[in-house]
Amino acid sequence: MNLKNFRFDVDGDGIAVLTWDMADRSMNVITQDVIAELSEVIEKVASDAGIKGCVITSGKSNFSGGADLTMLEGFGSQLAAKINEEGYEKAMLFFFDATRSLSLLYRRLETCGKPFVAAIDGVALGGAFELALACHYRVLSDNPKTRVGLPEVKVGLFPGAGGTQRIARLMQTGDALQMLFKGDQLRAPAAKSMGLVHEVAPAAEIVAKAKAWISGGGKGVAPWDDPKFKPPSGRVFSAQGMMVWAAANAIYRRETQDNYPAIKAILHTVYEGLQLPMDLALKVESRWFAKILRSPEARAMIRTLFVSMGELNKGARRPANQPPMAPKKIAVVGAGFMGASIAYVSARAGIDVVLIDKDQESADKGKQLSHKLMTDLITKGRAKTAERDALLAHIEATPDYAKVADCQLVIEAVFEDRAVKAEVTKKIEQYLKPDAIFASNTSTLPITSLAENFSRQNDFIGIHFFSPVEKMMLVEVILGKKTGDKALAMALDFVRAINKTPIVVNDSRGFFANRCVLNYILEGHLMLMEGVPAAMIENLGRKAGMPVGPLSLNDEVALDLGWKILQAAKKDLGPQAVDPNQEKLLEEMVVKQNRLGRKNGKGFYDYPADKGPKKLWPGLAALQPKHLDPDSLDKEELKQRLLVTQALEAARTVEDHVIVDPREADVGSILGFGFAPFTGGVLSLIDGMGTRAFVALCQKLESKYGPRFKPNPLLLDMAAKGDTFYGRFGAQKKAAA
């Protein structure tokens, strides 16, 4: 065998070890070459009488991240070409066979007659875990970094190489569906307790344990190939079996609002597959997989959440002329909630942090947040006391500004006030070394104007974190007019070092994310003032694909912050810059009612002191000038308004040169404010609909609701020419230019 991606060795006892170790990749992934080589190995093991069985392991620190999704994207391109060349029917047969190849390969492994064992250290996700599930025995290392899971739903797909059928035969049906719906990664102990793996052992022993199972008489027969096999939840059409499906369907609709075809397909594949023998069940799964792979939702999510996000994480926007400069020591000035959270995620990444505030008590209070967050993880079994101690050792809390002297990067995270930031900037600069980079964490104030308080404006940049910092994966890196390549490279290297995804945006009021999401909140406010019931606004926000309704989101970010932003815009840009109905609503809520949001327990919702579920404030109805009959309202149009207002603002940010790469708008909108992931993001929504259709929808809404829906000149030009954002501004277009 001429293997390039594997090493194949047979020991003196006749047990083969197949070591997956792709020379040209930092992580093993499933490609066409890998599939071909694995097929060759399976046939070798099956046909060689001198081989008792085979252990599959990895030569890298991780087992595998799963299939290379660009391979699946390629099937779609080949399908389009074959439809033109050979006709629809032949093309679809090709597509079905191509997308089913991995499933057939794993089934061949499972039924070849020889025992296969997966010995896993590190992550084994997606198609890699499906490979393990097809093996007859599974051994995981006790390495805390070892994870297994089937996360395909997070990119609009579902496990299509046998995962839905094997999981549903290893676990109770309800548990299997929950796992498939969520796509979570499981640690080794959890995977064992759920019956997904057989053994957990130290990393150095997993191959020996796997060999021992084969030597001890392990059989190459899967449980479901035994004629006596019974599914854990019994037959589908039984009292026990049918108890699952009504609840599963309700959970599906509650969690997805019917926006995710892949999750609906999981219900179908498990329901139908459990009624069939394994080979037919796998064929049913393959048919659904081929259907979902062609869906617009899967195409959009794969492009944004796999391809584009991967490119941004690898430095797509990083200046090529700058050497690596991830900082080893930073300072965070301002130990309030945001500053303390930035210190936490930095220390967790192994970076030394000087956390500075006005006095020792304030600085210590900021450091205490890291202690609390780590303690919470320890309580949940996700961290150890020693890890907390190590993290806290990375943070020095102090009121001494001189401590920034040996830091490579300083992040100012003080109160969102121009004068306060200016004072702190000047105070810090006197201690900074000449090559240090200065960053401001601001959500609204233009970076160019803040940089005027710093003598080296080329070394001044914006780094906008989202709250809560430890959970939100997006960071906006904001370029002022004079920001240089060195500052950009440092910011991007830092963001990647703390395991966040960066997008690079040019300076403007609100930058990118806040400009879009504030429009979502505005639309919710205006609907309320039109007389739309508050509960309907919130429910339709979720049905449109947003994680929460606009009123709930406003409560989370604080109503008084919205009021301050409104007043600042009015002061800087004039009264025409704010909507009088929104101003009237926020004045009533904030100024007159002191309803500030979750932070003081009362906003659009009431938040019980006993931590019970929040409820919409009954007083909202009294603030509405009129009340519309909910049965008379066009619910589809209300959903469109909530999404279109955000996508339209994103198009304006492209015209304003705030966004120069559509990948960043799409990735930023999903990670930053949860914009309907099934669309692929704000610009993918427009491209998917078609610019002509989107402009027509905007004009229809403009005629009914006013100029905030007026399409901008760029959109009108694109619609006239039939352009798309990825066609006109995409990375491939740039490269060609």
XYZ file of C-alpha atoms in Angstrom:
737
model
C 0.000 0.000 0.000
C 1.240 3.474 -0.889
C -0.150 5.505 2.025
C 0.533 9.236 2.328
C -1.900 10.170 5.097
C -1.502 7.079 7.305
C 1.154 4.787 8.682
C 0.284 1.074 8.771
C 2.141 -1.373 11.008
C 1.400 -4.937 12.092
C 2.899 -6.215 15.359
C 4.058 -9.708 16.196
C 0.610 -10.653 17.485
C -1.004 -9.838 14.152
C -2.650 -6.632 15.309
C -2.402 -3.708 12.902
C -2.075 -0.101 14.006
C -3.221 2.534 11.510
C -1.800 5.925 12.503
C -3.527 8.889 10.888
C -0.935 11.629 10.392
C -1.386 13.969 7.436
C 1.951 15.569 6.600
C 0.512 18.722 5.049
C -2.066 19.475 7.754
C -1.870 20.536 11.372
C -5.149 18.664 11.958
C -6.209 15.398 10.348
C -9.255 15.913 8.129
C -11.262 13.619 5.882
C -10.506 14.245 2.212
C -11.002 12.224 -0.952
C -7.422 10.930 -0.621
C -8.044 9.896 3.000
C -11.210 8.054 1.970
C -9.332 6.185 -0.784
C -6.458 5.206 1.524
C -8.762 4.128 4.342
C -10.670 1.936 1.893
C -7.407 0.311 0.841
C -6.489 -0.385 4.474
C -9.885 -1.915 5.265
C -9.576 -4.317 2.356
C -6.028 -5.216 3.416
C -7.146 -6.002 6.972
C -10.195 -7.928 5.781
C -8.295 -10.084 3.295
C -5.053 -10.772 5.183
C -5.417 -13.902 7.301
C -2.376 -12.867 9.322
C -4.099 -9.738 10.652
C -6.438 -10.264 13.628
C -7.765 -6.717 13.756
C -6.818 -3.054 13.494
C -6.435 -0.096 15.851
C -6.992 3.363 14.364
C -5.219 6.200 16.169
C -3.609 9.541 15.407
C -0.031 10.734 15.177
C -1.086 14.269 16.089
C -2.241 15.899 19.320
C -5.831 15.517 18.083
C -7.524 12.578 16.384
C -9.370 14.562 13.681
C -11.651 17.539 13.179
C -13.808 15.569 10.727
C -14.530 16.084 7.051
C -13.065 18.901 5.007
C -16.271 20.782 4.224
C -14.731 22.291 1.114
C -14.870 18.727 -0.253
C -18.638 18.745 0.281
C -18.884 22.190 -1.297
C -17.057 20.741 -4.283
C -19.748 18.101 -4.741
C -22.256 20.920 -5.210
C -20.138 22.563 -7.898
C -19.689 19.230 -9.679
C -23.449 18.653 -9.509
C -24.178 21.960 -11.243
C -21.690 21.117 -14.002
C -23.069 17.604 -14.492
C -26.669 18.851 -14.712
C -25.599 20.937 -17.708
C -23.539 18.115 -19.234
C -25.550 14.947 -18.493
C -29.010 16.050 -17.404
C -30.690 16.237 -14.016
C -31.278 12.519 -13.359
C -27.709 11.353 -14.046
C -26.293 14.316 -12.176
C -28.373 13.535 -9.098
C -27.261 9.883 -9.162
C -23.660 11.092 -9.202
C -24.356 13.484 -6.326
C -26.053 10.827 -4.209
C -23.206 8.363 -4.756
C -20.559 11.000 -4.015
C -22.170 12.214 -0.799
C -22.800 8.629 0.320
C -19.242 7.373 -0.204
C -18.098 7.920 3.383
C -21.167 6.186 4.802
C -20.566 3.152 2.573
C -16.898 3.080 3.543
C -17.697 3.069 7.268
C -20.283 0.341 6.763
C -17.684 -1.733 4.926
C -15.325 -1.297 7.898
C -18.108 -2.312 10.278
C -19.020 -5.468 8.350
C -15.632 -6.580 6.996
C -15.387 -9.371 9.566
C -12.323 -8.116 11.441
C -12.481 -6.041 14.648
C -11.559 -2.360 14.419
C -10.866 -0.205 17.475
C -10.631 3.601 17.660
C -7.999 4.865 20.135
C -8.669 8.578 20.521
C -6.627 11.330 22.143
C -7.679 14.948 21.633
C -10.714 15.907 19.577
C -12.628 13.548 17.293
C -15.494 15.436 15.736
C -18.009 15.020 12.958
C -17.008 12.436 10.377
C -14.045 11.418 12.547
C -16.327 10.475 15.436
C -18.601 8.707 12.958
C -15.536 6.650 11.989
C -15.066 5.788 15.656
C -18.744 4.852 15.984
C -18.337 2.435 13.072
C -15.454 0.762 14.906
C -16.349 -2.150 17.164
C -14.674 -0.729 20.272
C -13.725 2.787 21.321
C -11.037 3.860 23.816
C -10.688 7.532 24.795
C -7.814 9.167 26.639
C -8.440 10.880 29.952
C -6.754 13.999 28.567
C -8.932 16.995 29.595
C -8.703 18.201 25.991
C -10.192 15.010 24.580
C -13.613 15.684 23.079
C -15.968 13.727 20.852
C -19.102 14.958 19.158
C -21.177 15.501 16.041
C -21.322 19.294 15.543
C -22.546 19.266 11.939
C -25.826 21.036 12.815
C -23.790 24.147 13.606
C -22.973 24.532 9.923
C -26.422 23.620 8.612
C -25.768 19.884 8.118
C -26.297 16.700 10.110
C -24.121 13.583 10.553
C -24.372 11.845 7.184
C -21.866 8.998 7.532
C -23.984 6.830 9.791
C -23.957 9.077 12.838
C -27.713 9.462 13.214
C -28.270 5.704 12.983
C -25.485 4.542 15.280
C -26.134 7.176 17.962
C -29.839 6.270 17.925
C -28.942 2.612 18.501
C -26.468 3.303 21.307
C -28.607 5.674 23.399
C -32.186 6.203 24.451
C -33.921 7.879 21.521
C -34.690 11.109 23.375
C -31.071 11.460 24.521
C -29.799 10.657 21.038
C -32.003 13.343 19.487
C -30.876 15.918 22.037
C -27.252 15.153 21.280
C -27.812 15.356 17.522
C -29.862 18.566 17.808
C -27.269 20.380 19.919
C -24.039 19.207 18.306
C -22.192 19.540 21.620
C -18.712 18.197 22.265
C -18.424 15.623 25.058
C -15.549 14.970 27.423
C -14.360 11.381 27.816
C -16.143 10.599 31.128
C -19.461 11.920 29.790
C -19.100 9.961 26.552
C -18.465 6.772 28.527
C -21.392 7.321 30.892
C -23.653 7.861 27.866
C -22.555 4.554 26.363
C -20.834 6.099 23.349
C -17.368 4.753 24.187
C -16.249 1.642 26.009
C -13.153 2.638 27.944
C -11.241 5.680 29.214
C -7.500 5.386 29.900
C -4.345 7.512 30.131
C -3.224 8.754 26.711
C -0.074 6.623 26.803
C -2.168 3.466 27.272
C -5.024 3.848 24.784
C -3.382 1.902 21.951
C -2.343 -0.891 24.337
C -5.916 -1.040 25.703
C -7.256 -1.216 22.160
C -4.883 -4.043 21.263
C -5.766 -5.890 24.459
C -9.441 -5.857 23.515
C -8.651 -7.418 20.147
C -6.277 -9.968 21.724
C -8.935 -10.831 24.286
C -11.320 -12.018 21.605
C -13.062 -8.811 20.548
C -15.430 -9.525 17.679
C -15.860 -7.541 14.483
C -19.637 -7.424 14.783
C -21.596 -4.299 15.646
C -24.425 -4.680 18.200
C -27.086 -3.796 15.593
C -25.879 -6.570 13.305
C -26.795 -9.144 15.935
C -30.246 -10.593 15.092
C -31.209 -10.288 18.769
C -30.456 -6.531 18.923
C -33.181 -4.271 20.342
C -32.995 -0.436 20.261
C -32.572 1.107 23.743
C -36.010 2.774 23.561
C -37.705 -0.212 21.981
C -39.433 -0.267 18.619
C -40.700 3.054 17.257
C -44.271 1.772 17.135
C -44.511 0.742 20.745
C -45.825 2.498 23.829
C -42.277 3.303 24.965
C -41.088 4.319 21.511
C -43.974 6.626 20.672
C -43.602 8.550 23.922
C -40.536 10.202 22.372
C -41.834 11.735 19.185
C -44.432 14.287 20.273
C -41.954 15.783 22.726
C -39.116 15.673 20.182
C -41.196 17.516 17.606
C -42.171 20.153 20.168
C -38.536 20.659 21.186
C -37.513 20.923 17.538
C -40.067 23.655 16.845
C -39.335 25.544 20.057
C -35.578 25.584 19.487
C -35.459 26.143 15.714
C -38.705 27.943 14.823
C -38.596 25.620 11.785
C -35.677 27.577 10.320
C -33.136 24.737 10.218
C -33.884 21.962 7.682
C -30.950 19.876 8.937
C -32.457 19.480 12.388
C -35.816 18.536 10.906
C -33.964 15.971 8.777
C -32.495 14.461 11.967
C -36.034 13.794 13.198
C -36.847 12.097 9.894
C -33.685 9.996 9.702
C -33.933 8.706 13.258
C -37.690 8.094 13.097
C -37.504 6.309 9.751
C -34.137 4.640 10.310
C -35.090 2.946 13.568
C -37.812 1.078 11.714
C -35.369 -0.429 9.210
C -32.383 -2.784 9.090
C -29.090 -0.909 9.302
C -28.215 -0.921 5.598
C -31.589 0.498 4.607
C -31.465 2.954 7.509
C -28.105 4.240 6.271
C -29.544 4.661 2.786
C -32.397 6.744 4.217
C -29.846 8.860 6.092
C -27.837 9.337 2.877
C -30.894 10.499 0.938
C -31.689 13.125 3.571
C -28.040 14.155 3.720
C -27.896 14.727 -0.043
C -31.075 16.799 0.181
C -29.796 18.946 3.053
C -26.374 19.456 1.486
C -28.125 21.139 -1.464
C -30.232 23.422 0.767
C -29.557 27.182 0.715
C -29.257 27.131 4.502
C -26.425 24.579 4.438
C -24.595 26.389 1.645
C -24.812 29.715 3.453
C -23.818 28.332 6.857
C -20.909 26.287 5.488
C -19.536 29.323 3.673
C -19.827 31.673 6.650
C -19.328 29.480 9.707
C -16.720 27.133 8.276
C -14.935 28.596 5.252
C -15.049 32.338 6.006
C -14.611 32.003 9.748
C -11.668 29.659 9.215
C -10.039 32.148 6.836
C -10.500 35.046 9.250
C -9.142 32.986 12.131
C -6.062 32.169 10.070
C -5.323 35.838 9.436
C -7.059 36.661 6.160
C -6.935 40.386 7.014
C -3.546 40.379 8.739
C -0.835 42.557 7.090
C 1.631 40.185 5.423
C 4.539 42.565 6.004
C 4.472 42.207 9.787
C 6.214 39.470 11.821
C 4.228 37.465 14.431
C 3.646 39.607 17.495
C 1.168 37.935 19.846
C 1.819 39.746 23.165
C 3.170 37.907 26.179
C 2.260 40.739 28.567
C -0.532 43.305 28.332
C -2.100 45.943 30.519
C -5.827 46.470 30.912
C -6.686 49.896 32.293
C -10.103 49.960 33.894
C -11.036 47.034 36.129
C -14.784 47.354 35.721
C -16.835 44.505 34.302
C -15.470 44.790 30.739
C -11.854 45.367 31.741
C -11.933 42.575 34.320
C -13.426 40.207 31.729
C -10.738 41.103 29.176
C -8.116 40.373 31.840
C -9.742 36.991 32.509
C -9.795 35.765 28.896
C -6.226 37.001 28.404
C -4.907 35.261 31.524
C -6.779 32.115 30.544
C -4.772 32.145 27.316
C -1.544 32.295 29.344
C -0.884 36.017 28.835
C 0.422 38.060 31.782
C -1.948 40.925 32.607
C -1.483 44.123 34.592
C -5.017 45.127 35.658
C -5.088 48.818 36.600
C -7.733 50.931 38.280
C -7.925 54.111 40.337
C -7.106 52.386 43.635
C -6.053 48.989 44.936
C -9.554 48.095 46.093
C -11.038 48.673 42.630
C -8.241 46.747 40.931
C -8.616 43.816 43.345
C -12.356 43.797 42.762
C -11.696 43.420 39.035
C -9.330 40.503 39.634
C -11.967 38.884 41.827
C -14.120 38.375 38.733
C -11.514 35.947 37.375
C -11.607 34.069 40.684
C -15.412 33.852 40.487
C -15.508 32.701 36.855
C -12.920 29.991 37.482
C -14.688 28.891 40.659
C -17.907 28.505 38.678
C -16.055 26.230 36.231
C -14.578 24.210 39.093
C -18.054 23.756 40.589
C -19.284 22.431 37.233
C -16.332 20.060 36.916
C -14.842 21.949 33.963
C -11.673 23.148 35.689
C -9.403 22.301 38.596
C -8.267 24.395 41.532
C -4.712 24.365 40.236
C -5.913 25.918 36.959
C -7.594 28.733 38.881
C -4.421 29.387 40.865
C -2.354 29.410 37.680
C -4.723 31.851 35.986
C -4.791 34.238 38.940
C -0.988 34.213 38.992
C -1.075 35.771 35.514
C -3.012 38.838 36.778
C -1.392 41.652 38.747
C -3.990 44.070 40.142
C -2.596 47.532 40.868
C -3.359 51.272 40.821
C 0.177 51.989 39.533
C 0.134 53.215 35.918
C 3.920 52.862 35.740
C 3.391 49.078 35.576
C 2.502 49.384 31.869
C 6.178 50.110 31.112
C 7.057 46.573 30.018
C 3.742 45.730 28.312
C 3.542 45.189 24.559
C -0.139 46.080 24.359
C -2.300 48.322 26.545
C -6.084 48.099 26.362
C -8.012 51.035 27.779
C -11.409 49.881 29.049
C -12.609 52.804 31.142
C -16.036 54.462 31.195
C -17.559 55.261 27.771
C -16.879 58.980 28.032
C -14.622 60.886 25.648
C -13.125 63.107 28.355
C -12.414 60.215 30.723
C -10.760 58.207 27.949
C -8.644 61.198 26.910
C -7.379 61.710 30.450
C -6.489 58.031 30.881
C -4.789 57.859 27.476
C -2.458 60.752 28.299
C -1.716 59.307 31.726
C -0.772 55.931 30.244
C 1.366 57.262 27.396
C 3.980 58.793 29.671
C 4.933 55.297 30.888
C 4.629 53.351 27.617
C 7.670 52.017 25.827
C 8.082 53.445 22.301
C 7.068 50.290 20.435
C 3.971 49.442 22.512
C 0.505 49.446 20.922
C -2.398 51.309 22.520
C -5.956 50.011 22.061
C -9.282 51.423 23.166
C -12.193 49.145 23.997
C -15.114 51.302 22.932
C -18.501 50.372 21.529
C -19.503 53.714 19.998
C -16.823 56.443 20.122
C -14.919 56.901 16.839
C -11.321 55.681 17.103
C -9.877 58.463 14.961
C -11.011 61.130 17.423
C -9.846 59.106 20.453
C -6.428 58.693 18.803
C -5.956 62.466 18.803
C -5.067 62.172 22.493
C -2.125 59.864 21.677
C 1.082 61.131 20.081
C 1.701 57.977 17.988
C -1.622 57.726 16.161
C -0.286 54.993 13.860
C 0.055 52.784 16.975
C -3.507 53.489 18.191
C -6.304 51.024 17.375
C -9.765 50.021 18.566
C -10.470 46.583 20.010
C -14.187 46.232 20.696
C -15.158 43.278 22.867
C -18.732 42.082 23.234
C -20.340 41.290 26.567
C -20.039 38.851 28.248
C -16.448 38.699 27.025
C -15.831 35.134 28.205
C -18.753 33.835 26.110
C -18.852 36.088 23.037
C -16.536 34.881 20.279
C -16.373 38.066 18.185
C -14.001 41.012 18.524
C -14.201 44.075 16.281
C -10.774 45.493 15.434
C -11.295 49.130 14.426
C -8.902 51.083 12.232
C -8.571 54.811 12.780
C -7.564 56.950 9.809
C -3.900 56.846 10.865
C -3.723 53.303 12.326
C -0.697 51.457 10.946
C -0.038 47.848 9.941
C 1.917 47.111 13.103
C -1.018 48.021 15.342
C -3.377 45.947 13.195
C -1.067 42.922 13.265
C -0.680 43.167 17.048
C -4.442 43.449 17.567
C -5.219 40.486 15.311
C -2.495 38.325 16.861
C -3.800 39.168 20.339
C -7.415 38.363 19.421
C -6.383 34.993 18.021
C -4.195 34.295 21.063
C -7.283 34.594 23.296
C -9.247 32.264 20.955
C -11.650 34.861 19.578
C -12.592 35.581 15.970
C -11.609 39.057 14.721
C -13.209 41.196 12.065
C -11.496 44.346 10.831
C -13.679 47.418 10.329
C -13.000 51.025 9.447
C -13.927 53.821 11.790
C -17.457 55.177 12.092
C -20.021 55.888 14.762
C -21.158 52.493 16.064
C -18.657 50.700 13.784
C -20.365 47.637 12.246
C -22.083 45.426 14.816
C -23.727 48.165 16.840
C -24.984 49.944 13.751
C -26.825 46.798 12.672
C -28.086 45.550 16.009
C -29.264 48.991 17.147
C -31.533 48.977 14.085
C -33.017 45.696 15.317
C -33.731 47.257 18.708
C -35.100 50.405 17.024
C -37.525 48.356 14.932
C -38.782 46.613 18.075
C -39.333 49.995 19.733
C -41.224 51.364 16.733
C -43.399 48.254 16.470
C -44.311 48.719 20.126
C -45.227 52.367 19.535
C -47.300 51.338 16.488
C -49.440 49.197 18.790
C -48.033 45.727 18.060
C -48.334 43.586 21.221
C -44.986 43.274 23.001
C -45.226 39.471 23.207
C -45.770 39.279 19.448
C -42.704 41.444 18.782
C -40.564 39.186 20.939
C -41.904 35.935 19.527
C -41.530 37.081 15.932
C -37.959 38.173 16.613
C -37.163 34.603 17.612
C -39.178 33.164 14.726
C -37.151 35.325 12.356
C -34.054 33.558 13.668
C -32.699 35.980 16.260
C -31.606 34.509 19.618
C -33.865 36.889 21.570
C -36.497 39.481 20.775
C -35.485 43.141 20.387
C -37.005 44.216 23.715
C -35.227 41.455 25.607
C -31.953 42.349 23.893
C -32.390 45.989 24.869
C -32.831 44.919 28.490
C -29.556 43.000 28.334
C -27.499 45.907 26.954
C -29.281 48.397 29.259
C -31.961 50.896 28.328
C -30.053 53.827 29.793
C -27.139 53.076 27.468
C -29.553 53.275 24.547
C -30.872 56.573 25.900
C -27.320 57.971 26.186
C -26.456 56.867 22.636
C -29.641 58.523 21.390
C -28.852 61.793 23.147
C -25.240 61.752 21.944
C -26.372 61.216 18.348
C -28.884 64.035 18.693
C -26.198 66.356 20.070
C -23.603 65.495 17.418
C -25.819 65.081 14.338
C -28.955 67.079 15.092
C -32.537 66.143 16.073
C -33.203 64.553 12.673
C -30.726 61.778 13.608
C -33.128 60.194 16.104
C -36.642 58.821 15.735
C -39.040 60.828 17.929
C -41.137 57.757 18.752
C -38.099 55.846 19.998
C -36.948 58.875 21.984
C -40.384 59.222 23.580
C -40.423 55.526 24.551
C -36.929 55.522 26.055
C -37.549 58.786 27.896
C -40.621 57.258 29.513
C -38.814 54.009 30.373
C -35.477 55.433 31.558
C -36.056 58.977 32.761
C -39.594 58.750 34.135
C -39.901 55.082 35.153
C -36.241 54.314 36.004
C -36.532 51.048 34.110
C -32.949 50.412 33.022
C -33.109 46.741 32.021
C -31.849 43.589 33.642
C -29.196 45.465 35.605
C -31.774 47.052 37.942
C -34.336 44.262 37.627
C -36.833 46.165 35.532
C -36.922 47.116 31.877
C -39.264 45.903 29.172
C -39.333 42.807 31.376
C -39.637 42.399 35.143
C -36.865 40.301 36.709
C -37.965 38.648 39.980
C -35.602 38.962 42.932
C -35.910 35.205 43.514
C -34.335 34.588 40.063
C -37.594 33.219 38.679
C -38.411 33.581 34.972
C -38.625 37.116 33.607
C -41.996 38.400 32.410
C -42.959 41.279 30.157
C -43.804 44.370 32.200
C -47.612 44.773 32.223
C -47.194 48.557 32.114
C -45.987 48.460 28.507
C -49.535 48.474 27.169
C -50.199 51.823 28.851
C -47.250 53.368 26.992
C -48.621 52.431 23.580
C -50.574 55.236 21.839
C -52.847 52.588 20.295
C -53.351 48.818 20.314
C -53.528 46.817 17.099
C -55.505 43.610 16.745
C -52.823 40.886 16.574
C -54.987 38.765 14.263
C -54.976 41.566 11.677
C -51.188 41.873 11.513
C -49.011 40.445 8.738
C -46.638 38.325 10.790
C -44.364 37.529 7.854
C -43.916 41.234 7.176
C -43.070 41.892 10.820
C -40.375 39.206 10.655
C -39.054 40.726 7.435
C -38.809 44.151 9.044
C -36.692 42.795 11.894
C -34.176 41.151 9.532
C -34.229 43.619 6.633
C -33.445 46.607 8.842
C -30.223 44.906 9.959
C -29.210 43.681 6.493
C -29.914 47.087 4.965
C -27.692 48.768 7.547
C -24.976 46.228 6.758
C -25.226 47.231 3.090
C -24.774 50.851 4.160
C -21.636 49.933 6.104
C -20.205 48.514 2.870
C -21.051 51.722 1.027
C -19.458 53.716 3.861
C -16.293 51.539 3.620
C -16.701 50.436 7.230
C -16.889 46.859 5.939
C -14.583 46.030 3.031
C -14.924 42.231 3.063
C -18.365 40.520 3.037
C -16.938 37.605 5.029
C -16.469 39.924 7.997
C -20.013 41.258 7.824
C -21.491 37.755 7.764
C -19.234 36.220 10.413
C -19.513 39.353 12.555
C -23.298 39.463 12.387
C -23.716 35.850 13.500
C -21.033 35.808 16.207
C -21.559 39.390 17.363
C -25.320 39.683 17.663
C -26.736 36.316 16.661
C -28.154 37.364 13.311
C -30.250 34.447 11.966
C -27.456 31.891 11.382
C -29.484 29.894 8.832
C -29.193 32.868 6.420
C -25.387 32.848 6.523
C -25.312 36.418 7.842
C -26.512 39.893 6.919
C -24.974 40.129 3.446
C -25.625 36.474 2.647
C -29.307 37.185 3.357
C -29.248 39.788 0.573
C -27.204 37.643 -1.800
C -29.410 34.617 -1.128
C -32.566 36.606 -1.814
C -30.991 38.385 -4.792
C -30.243 42.115 -4.727
C -33.183 42.908 -7.025
C -35.645 41.076 -4.788
C -34.123 42.613 -1.661
C -34.337 46.133 -3.066
C -37.961 45.523 -4.066
C -38.742 44.382 -0.520
C -37.003 47.449 0.939
C -39.007 49.746 -1.351
C -42.237 48.041 -0.324
C -41.390 48.528 3.356
C -40.269 52.118 2.695
C -43.638 52.961 1.184
C -45.397 51.698 4.326
C -42.990 52.579 7.140
C -40.826 55.425 5.943
C -37.304 56.301 4.802
C -35.439 54.057 7.253
C -36.076 51.259 4.728
C -34.880 53.279 1.719
C -32.283 51.224 -0.195
C -28.919 52.968 -0.422
C -27.297 53.884 -3.784
C -24.884 50.932 -3.659
C -27.771 48.471 -3.376
C -29.661 50.161 -6.195
C -26.592 49.936 -8.425
C -26.021 46.280 -7.540
C -29.678 45.462 -8.189
C -29.538 47.166 -11.601
C -26.474 45.106 -12.547
C -27.577 41.858 -10.892
C -24.491 41.906 -8.641
C -23.996 40.152 -5.318
C -21.820 41.253 -2.410
C -19.591 38.218 -2.710
C -19.409 38.696 -6.469
C -18.445 42.362 -6.277
C -16.474 42.499 -3.031
C -15.506 38.884 -2.286
C -11.976 37.700 -1.570
C -11.665 35.947 -4.934
C -12.591 39.174 -6.740
C -9.905 41.022 -4.777
C -7.298 38.384 -5.524
C -8.076 38.582 -9.242
C -7.770 42.364 -9.136
